[in-house]
Amino acid sequence: MAIAADPQLRVGLFYGSSTCYTEIAAERIAAALPGHAVELLNLAHTPLRTANDYPLLILGIPTWDYGELQEDWERAWPQLAEIAWSTKTVALFGLGDQEGYPEWFQDALGYLAREVRNRGARLVGLWPAAGYRFAQSQALTADGSHFVGLALDEVNEFERSEQRIRAWCAQLDREFGAG
Ligand SMILES: Cc1cc2nc3c(=O)[nH]c(=O)nc-3n(C[C@H](O)[C@H](O)[C@H](O)COP(=O)(O)O)c2cc1C
């Protein structure tokens, strides 16, 4: 398809996933961005430094073990220093459990946002925090109004994910182009 061949519309979607929820969300996000050529890249098999090949990036990260990084992300973390972030437009999504871990909801999403933003990436895809129930999160913007990326909770709100993914991908369609 001509549109997908346009290198400006190539998206590298990198994710880590221990029990497949982030992987399934990644597949749904790719399907909801038909105007882009989204390549799914599992950090268990692909080095994060490969992100240098893509101008547009989506990064998917679940939070584990009371506010910790998922294990593939933890292994990949040193490679964050090897990516030319100032040339990248980046959208993030996270998986978490707001009822089981209300004081650490989506923390890893926040840690990743801080890294890529501090290294000069253009961050898009902020997502309203209204409607979620949790005590604390490192993934909120300074004014607390938004998450720094799409926050999915497949444990407690799986029925809301499809609509959230659809709305977020429509937002990315606009924001990826608005550089
Ligand atoms: C042992 C354990 C610890 C978890 N810790 C957190 C946490 O601190 N914060 C959070 O938001 N979610 C936490 N979760 C929820 C996971 O992020 C959620 O299950 C997610 O869907 C896992 O994604 P994955 O299957 O792609 O690894 C935890 C889940 C488990 C089983």
PDB file of C-alpha atoms and ligand atoms in Angstrom, residues 15-25 60-68 70-72 93-108 136-137 152-156, ligand 1:
ATOM      1  CA  TYR A  15       7.049  -3.384  24.042  1.00  0.00           C
ATOM      2  CA  GLY A  16       7.935  -5.645  26.946  1.00  0.00           C
ATOM      3  CA  SER A  17       5.341  -8.072  28.267  1.00  0.00           C
ATOM      4  CA  SER A  18       5.627 -10.784  30.903  1.00  0.00           C
ATOM      5  CA  THR A  19       2.097 -12.237  30.787  1.00  0.00           C
ATOM      6  CA  CYS A  20       1.066 -11.095  27.276  1.00  0.00           C
ATOM      7  CA  TYR A  21      -1.348  -8.277  28.170  1.00  0.00           C
ATOM      8  CA  THR A  22       0.903  -5.550  26.807  1.00  0.00           C
ATOM      9  CA  GLU A  23       1.573  -7.675  23.739  1.00  0.00           C
ATOM     10  CA  ILE A  24      -2.147  -8.029  23.024  1.00  0.00           C
ATOM     11  CA  ALA A  25      -2.672  -4.283  23.555  1.00  0.00           C
ATOM     12  CA  GLY A  60       4.485  -0.133  25.626  1.00  0.00           C
ATOM     13  CA  ILE A  61       5.427  -0.823  29.236  1.00  0.00           C
ATOM     14  CA  PRO A  62       3.617  -2.614  32.085  1.00  0.00           C
ATOM     15  CA  THR A  63       4.418  -1.911  35.747  1.00  0.00           C
ATOM     16  CA  TRP A  64       5.436  -4.884  37.894  1.00  0.00           C
ATOM     17  CA  ASP A  65       6.246  -5.638  41.545  1.00  0.00           C
ATOM     18  CA  TYR A  66       5.203  -2.439  43.307  1.00  0.00           C
ATOM     19  CA  GLY A  67       6.304   0.217  40.882  1.00  0.00           C
ATOM     20  CA  GLU A  68       9.086  -1.634  39.054  1.00  0.00           C
ATOM     21  CA  GLN A  70       8.905  -5.080  33.490  1.00  0.00           C
ATOM     22  CA  GLU A  71      11.943  -7.360  33.125  1.00  0.00           C
ATOM     23  CA  ASP A  72      12.651  -6.859  29.392  1.00  0.00           C
ATOM     24  CA  PHE A  93       1.216   3.312  26.706  1.00  0.00           C
ATOM     25  CA  GLY A  94       1.245   1.423  29.971  1.00  0.00           C
ATOM     26  CA  LEU A  95      -0.507  -1.539  31.565  1.00  0.00           C
ATOM     27  CA  GLY A  96      -1.310  -1.558  35.256  1.00  0.00           C
ATOM     28  CA  ASP A  97      -3.756  -2.610  37.950  1.00  0.00           C
ATOM     29  CA  GLN A  98      -5.310   0.341  39.776  1.00  0.00           C
ATOM     30  CA  GLU A  99      -7.140  -1.751  42.377  1.00  0.00           C
ATOM     31  CA  GLY A 100      -4.386  -4.217  43.192  1.00  0.00           C
ATOM     32  CA  TYR A 101      -1.566  -1.660  43.191  1.00  0.00           C
ATOM     33  CA  PRO A 102      -3.249   1.730  43.793  1.00  0.00           C
ATOM     34  CA  GLU A 103      -0.094   3.382  45.157  1.00  0.00           C
ATOM     35  CA  TRP A 104       2.058   2.330  42.221  1.00  0.00           C
ATOM     36  CA  PHE A 105      -0.420   2.563  39.360  1.00  0.00           C
ATOM     37  CA  GLN A 106       1.450   2.809  36.031  1.00  0.00           C
ATOM     38  CA  ASP A 107       4.685   3.941  37.684  1.00  0.00           C
ATOM     39  CA  ALA A 108       6.899   2.388  34.990  1.00  0.00           C
ATOM     40  CA  GLN A 136      -0.709   7.525  43.531  1.00  0.00           C
ATOM     41  CA  SER A 137       1.084   7.320  40.214  1.00  0.00           C
ATOM     42  CA  LEU A 152      -4.726   0.549  30.225  1.00  0.00           C
ATOM     43  CA  ASP A 153      -5.991  -1.650  33.040  1.00  0.00           C
ATOM     44  CA  GLU A 154      -6.907  -5.084  31.733  1.00  0.00           C
ATOM     45  CA  VAL A 155      -7.391  -6.442  35.257  1.00  0.00           C
ATOM     46  CA  ASN A 156     -10.251  -4.146  36.306  1.00  0.00           C
TER      47      ASN A 156
HETATM   48  C1  LIG B   1       3.062  -9.518  40.919  1.00  0.00           C
HETATM   49  C2  LIG B   1       2.439  -8.334  40.192  1.00  0.00           C
HETATM   50  C3  LIG B   1       2.861  -7.061  40.502  1.00  0.00           C
HETATM   51  C4  LIG B   1       2.249  -5.945  39.862  1.00  0.00           C
HETATM   52  N1  LIG B   1       2.622  -4.662  40.229  1.00  0.00           N
HETATM   53  C5  LIG B   1       1.973  -3.611  39.674  1.00  0.00           C
HETATM   54  C6  LIG B   1       2.270  -2.267  40.097  1.00  0.00           C
HETATM   55  O1  LIG B   1       3.114  -2.012  40.944  1.00  0.00           O
HETATM   56  N2  LIG B   1       1.592  -1.242  39.505  1.00  0.00           N
HETATM   57  C7  LIG B   1       0.634  -1.451  38.543  1.00  0.00           C
HETATM   58  O2  LIG B   1       0.045  -0.481  38.047  1.00  0.00           O
HETATM   59  N3  LIG B   1       0.347  -2.716  38.120  1.00  0.00           N
HETATM   60  C8  LIG B   1       0.984  -3.790  38.661  1.00  0.00           C
HETATM   61  N4  LIG B   1       0.679  -5.065  38.250  1.00  0.00           N
HETATM   62  C9  LIG B   1      -0.309  -5.264  37.171  1.00  0.00           C
HETATM   63  C10 LIG B   1       0.353  -5.530  35.822  1.00  0.00           C
HETATM   64  O3  LIG B   1       0.940  -4.343  35.315  1.00  0.00           O
HETATM   65  C11 LIG B   1      -0.723  -6.027  34.843  1.00  0.00           C
HETATM   66  O4  LIG B   1      -1.098  -7.322  35.235  1.00  0.00           O
HETATM   67  C12 LIG B   1      -0.284  -6.007  33.400  1.00  0.00           C
HETATM   68  O5  LIG B   1      -1.396  -6.271  32.596  1.00  0.00           O
HETATM   69  C13 LIG B   1       0.838  -6.985  33.082  1.00  0.00           C
HETATM   70  O6  LIG B   1       1.241  -6.794  31.760  1.00  0.00           O
HETATM   71  P1  LIG B   1       2.070  -7.874  30.936  1.00  0.00           P
HETATM   72  O7  LIG B   1       1.226  -9.133  30.905  1.00  0.00           O
HETATM   73  O8  LIG B   1       2.227  -7.309  29.580  1.00  0.00           O
HETATM   74  O9  LIG B   1       3.389  -8.089  31.629  1.00  0.00           O
HETATM   75  C14 LIG B   1       1.265  -6.169  38.872  1.00  0.00           C
HETATM   76  C15 LIG B   1       0.884  -7.476  38.556  1.00  0.00           C
HETATM   77  C16 LIG B   1       1.444  -8.555  39.204  1.00  0.00           C
HETATM   78  C17 LIG B   1       0.982  -9.949  38.839  1.00  0.00           C
END
